Amino acid sequence: GAVVSQHPSWVICKSGTSVKIECRSLDFQATTMFWYRQFPKQSLMLMATSNEGSKATYEQGVEKDKFLINHASLTLSTLTVTSAHPEDSSFYICSAGPLLGDQFEQYFGPGTRLTVT
Amino acid sequence: GNSVTQMEGPVTLSEEAFLTINCTYTATGYPSLFWYVQYPGEGLQLLLKATKADDKGSNKGFEATYRKETTSFHLEKGSVQVSDSAVYFCALSRGATNKLIFGTGTLLAVQP
């Protein structure tokens, strides 16, 4: 149980185009989802907290207009990288949780590798 | 601010060797502490956690004790297996937001 999927697993796009990444909780409902970015040999950096039915909360230094987050249902959050540039190339990971009654655990998706050429 | 520092890898061990991966943290108050594991091609999974000082988290033969006096949460296992090869992340969480702050991750490679 508590499986989170991401789609696509990898994507290559041209500079200036937009890319949408989906994060789904497959067997549970998630009022909160988190989006992280991971650079090679570096830690996961929290980008934003996505709450179902309300605006996402972005971490300091993350551009809201560049990284659009939508959490329209209890099982789906999307991250759209707008007007992508090579410096946006990275590994994007989402998580969902906690489950009702479990204060702490988050469940992570397998990640999406974005390459901007 | 809050931060997590863990030892750099890769850590290469032979099967049945003893494992220690060091993790120290900086935080105000009393954070919750976690170890996550990422197997090749998979998402991060919670390995163990501790929510208050002197708590010991344990799972799959791994242990870590929340040491407030040394602000540490070192991961240990008495006898590693090849299947333990993965990247291990130390993390902390504070407050009601459940935001996680991660260390840089340590790659463990266990050789038969």
mmCIF file of N, CA, C and O in Angstrom, chain A residues 102-105, chain B residues 25 29-35 46 48-58 64-68 73 91-95 98:
data_model
loop_
_atom_site.group_PDB
_atom_site.id
_atom_site.type_symbol
_atom_site.label_atom_id
_atom_site.label_comp_id
_atom_site.label_asym_id
_atom_site.label_seq_id
_atom_site.Cartn_x
_atom_site.Cartn_y
_atom_site.Cartn_z
ATOM 1 N N ASP A 102 -1.101 8.895 10.813
ATOM 2 C CA ASP A 102 0.356 8.761 10.819
ATOM 3 C C ASP A 102 0.926 10.153 10.620
ATOM 4 O O ASP A 102 0.826 10.712 9.542
ATOM 5 N N GLN A 103 1.540 10.671 11.647
ATOM 6 C CA GLN A 103 1.923 12.075 11.596
ATOM 7 C C GLN A 103 3.095 12.334 10.679
ATOM 8 O O GLN A 103 3.285 13.436 10.196
ATOM 9 N N PHE A 104 3.913 11.328 10.444
ATOM 10 C CA PHE A 104 5.217 11.643 9.895
ATOM 11 C C PHE A 104 5.514 11.130 8.496
ATOM 12 O O PHE A 104 6.229 11.759 7.757
ATOM 13 N N GLU A 105 5.030 9.947 8.147
ATOM 14 C CA GLU A 105 5.600 9.319 6.973
ATOM 15 C C GLU A 105 5.104 9.922 5.682
ATOM 16 O O GLU A 105 3.920 10.138 5.474
ATOM 17 N N TYR B 25 22.831 16.834 12.986
ATOM 18 C CA TYR B 25 21.835 17.807 12.573
ATOM 19 C C TYR B 25 21.984 19.111 13.351
ATOM 20 O O TYR B 25 22.586 19.153 14.410
ATOM 21 N N GLY B 29 14.888 23.511 18.885
ATOM 22 C CA GLY B 29 13.854 22.670 19.468
ATOM 23 C C GLY B 29 14.137 21.191 19.304
ATOM 24 O O GLY B 29 15.285 20.746 19.333
ATOM 25 N N TYR B 30 13.075 20.439 19.067
ATOM 26 C CA TYR B 30 13.183 18.977 19.059
ATOM 27 C C TYR B 30 12.624 18.409 17.756
ATOM 28 O O TYR B 30 11.432 18.111 17.656
ATOM 29 N N PRO B 31 13.500 18.253 16.783
ATOM 30 C CA PRO B 31 13.017 17.733 15.501
ATOM 31 C C PRO B 31 12.735 16.234 15.579
ATOM 32 O O PRO B 31 13.209 15.551 16.493
ATOM 33 N N SER B 32 12.013 15.728 14.624
ATOM 34 C CA SER B 32 11.918 14.292 14.389
ATOM 35 C C SER B 32 13.002 13.923 13.382
ATOM 36 O O SER B 32 13.313 14.707 12.483
ATOM 37 N N LEU B 33 13.566 12.747 13.534
ATOM 38 C CA LEU B 33 14.699 12.337 12.699
ATOM 39 C C LEU B 33 14.364 11.062 11.933
ATOM 40 O O LEU B 33 13.659 10.180 12.451
ATOM 41 N N PHE B 34 14.882 10.975 10.720
ATOM 42 C CA PHE B 34 14.535 9.869 9.829
ATOM 43 C C PHE B 34 15.769 9.379 9.066
ATOM 44 O O PHE B 34 16.700 10.136 8.812
ATOM 45 N N TRP B 35 15.706 8.121 8.697
ATOM 46 C CA TRP B 35 16.583 7.587 7.668
ATOM 47 C C TRP B 35 15.705 7.051 6.546
ATOM 48 O O TRP B 35 14.792 6.257 6.785
ATOM 49 N N LEU B 46 10.923 5.123 3.671
ATOM 50 C CA LEU B 46 11.279 5.344 5.061
ATOM 51 C C LEU B 46 11.886 4.071 5.629
ATOM 52 O O LEU B 46 11.281 3.002 5.574
ATOM 53 N N LEU B 48 13.662 4.094 8.959
ATOM 54 C CA LEU B 48 13.354 4.141 10.380
ATOM 55 C C LEU B 48 13.243 5.592 10.817
ATOM 56 O O LEU B 48 13.657 6.493 10.091
ATOM 57 N N LYS B 49 12.689 5.788 12.004
ATOM 58 C CA LYS B 49 12.500 7.141 12.498
ATOM 59 C C LYS B 49 12.584 7.172 14.018
ATOM 60 O O LYS B 49 12.456 6.123 14.677
ATOM 61 N N ALA B 50 12.819 8.362 14.546
ATOM 62 C CA ALA B 50 12.800 8.582 15.995
ATOM 63 C C ALA B 50 12.250 9.980 16.230
ATOM 64 O O ALA B 50 12.643 10.930 15.544
ATOM 65 N N THR B 51 11.352 10.090 17.159
ATOM 66 C CA THR B 51 10.655 11.360 17.323
ATOM 67 C C THR B 51 11.055 12.127 18.575
ATOM 68 O O THR B 51 10.648 13.281 18.749
ATOM 69 N N LYS B 52 11.833 11.513 19.481
ATOM 70 C CA LYS B 52 12.279 12.259 20.651
ATOM 71 C C LYS B 52 13.618 11.718 21.122
ATOM 72 O O LYS B 52 14.033 10.614 20.758
ATOM 73 N N ALA B 53 14.277 12.500 21.946
ATOM 74 C CA ALA B 53 15.619 12.172 22.416
ATOM 75 C C ALA B 53 15.650 10.784 23.063
ATOM 76 O O ALA B 53 14.728 10.401 23.789
ATOM 77 N N ASP B 54 16.728 10.048 22.760
ATOM 78 C CA ASP B 54 17.000 8.708 23.276
ATOM 79 C C ASP B 54 16.137 7.619 22.634
ATOM 80 O O ASP B 54 16.327 6.443 22.930
ATOM 81 N N ASP B 55 15.232 8.002 21.754
ATOM 82 C CA ASP B 55 14.475 6.988 21.008
ATOM 83 C C ASP B 55 15.426 6.237 20.091
ATOM 84 O O ASP B 55 16.348 6.811 19.526
ATOM 85 N N LYS B 56 15.172 4.954 19.914
ATOM 86 C CA LYS B 56 15.925 4.166 18.946
ATOM 87 C C LYS B 56 14.963 3.690 17.880
ATOM 88 O O LYS B 56 13.973 3.024 18.186
ATOM 89 N N GLY B 57 15.264 4.045 16.639
ATOM 90 C CA GLY B 57 14.495 3.515 15.524
ATOM 91 C C GLY B 57 15.187 2.276 14.990
ATOM 92 O O GLY B 57 16.421 2.203 14.986
ATOM 93 N N SER B 58 14.401 1.300 14.554
ATOM 94 C CA SER B 58 15.012 0.090 14.024
ATOM 95 C C SER B 58 14.109 -0.528 12.961
ATOM 96 O O SER B 58 12.880 -0.439 13.039
ATOM 97 N N ALA B 64 19.185 3.279 14.648
ATOM 98 C CA ALA B 64 19.728 4.619 14.850
ATOM 99 C C ALA B 64 19.121 5.173 16.125
ATOM 100 O O ALA B 64 17.921 5.002 16.361
ATOM 101 N N THR B 65 19.946 5.822 16.933
ATOM 102 C CA THR B 65 19.490 6.372 18.206
ATOM 103 C C THR B 65 19.564 7.893 18.165
ATOM 104 O O THR B 65 20.587 8.463 17.772
ATOM 105 N N TYR B 66 18.508 8.525 18.580
ATOM 106 C CA TYR B 66 18.389 9.985 18.629
ATOM 107 C C TYR B 66 19.200 10.483 19.813
ATOM 108 O O TYR B 66 18.807 10.321 20.965
ATOM 109 N N ARG B 67 20.344 11.108 19.527
ATOM 110 C CA ARG B 67 21.231 11.614 20.581
ATOM 111 C C ARG B 67 21.177 13.129 20.582
ATOM 112 O O ARG B 67 21.797 13.790 19.745
ATOM 113 N N LYS B 68 20.449 13.687 21.536
ATOM 114 C CA LYS B 68 20.308 15.134 21.578
ATOM 115 C C LYS B 68 21.611 15.803 22.010
ATOM 116 O O LYS B 68 21.970 16.874 21.534
ATOM 117 N N PHE B 73 22.363 11.142 14.753
ATOM 118 C CA PHE B 73 21.398 10.064 14.477
ATOM 119 C C PHE B 73 22.095 9.097 13.523
ATOM 120 O O PHE B 73 21.695 8.902 12.386
ATOM 121 N N ALA B 91 17.378 12.633 7.458
ATOM 122 C CA ALA B 91 16.490 13.786 7.304
ATOM 123 C C ALA B 91 15.897 14.179 8.646
ATOM 124 O O ALA B 91 15.845 13.372 9.579
ATOM 125 N N LEU B 92 15.464 15.423 8.727
ATOM 126 C CA LEU B 92 14.754 15.883 9.918
ATOM 127 C C LEU B 92 13.479 16.605 9.506
ATOM 128 O O LEU B 92 13.332 17.086 8.389
ATOM 129 N N SER B 93 12.576 16.650 10.450
ATOM 130 C CA SER B 93 11.304 17.328 10.238
ATOM 131 C C SER B 93 10.932 18.068 11.503
ATOM 132 O O SER B 93 11.126 17.556 12.606
ATOM 133 N N ARG B 94 10.443 19.284 11.325
ATOM 134 C CA ARG B 94 10.018 20.049 12.488
ATOM 135 C C ARG B 94 8.647 20.636 12.242
ATOM 136 O O ARG B 94 8.321 21.007 11.131
ATOM 137 N N GLY B 95 7.869 20.738 13.275
ATOM 138 C CA GLY B 95 6.608 21.450 13.186
ATOM 139 C C GLY B 95 5.517 20.637 12.528
ATOM 140 O O GLY B 95 5.690 19.471 12.182
ATOM 141 N N ASN B 98 5.325 19.029 8.314
ATOM 142 C CA ASN B 98 5.918 17.798 7.796
ATOM 143 C C ASN B 98 6.988 18.017 6.748
ATOM 144 O O ASN B 98 7.335 17.099 6.019
#
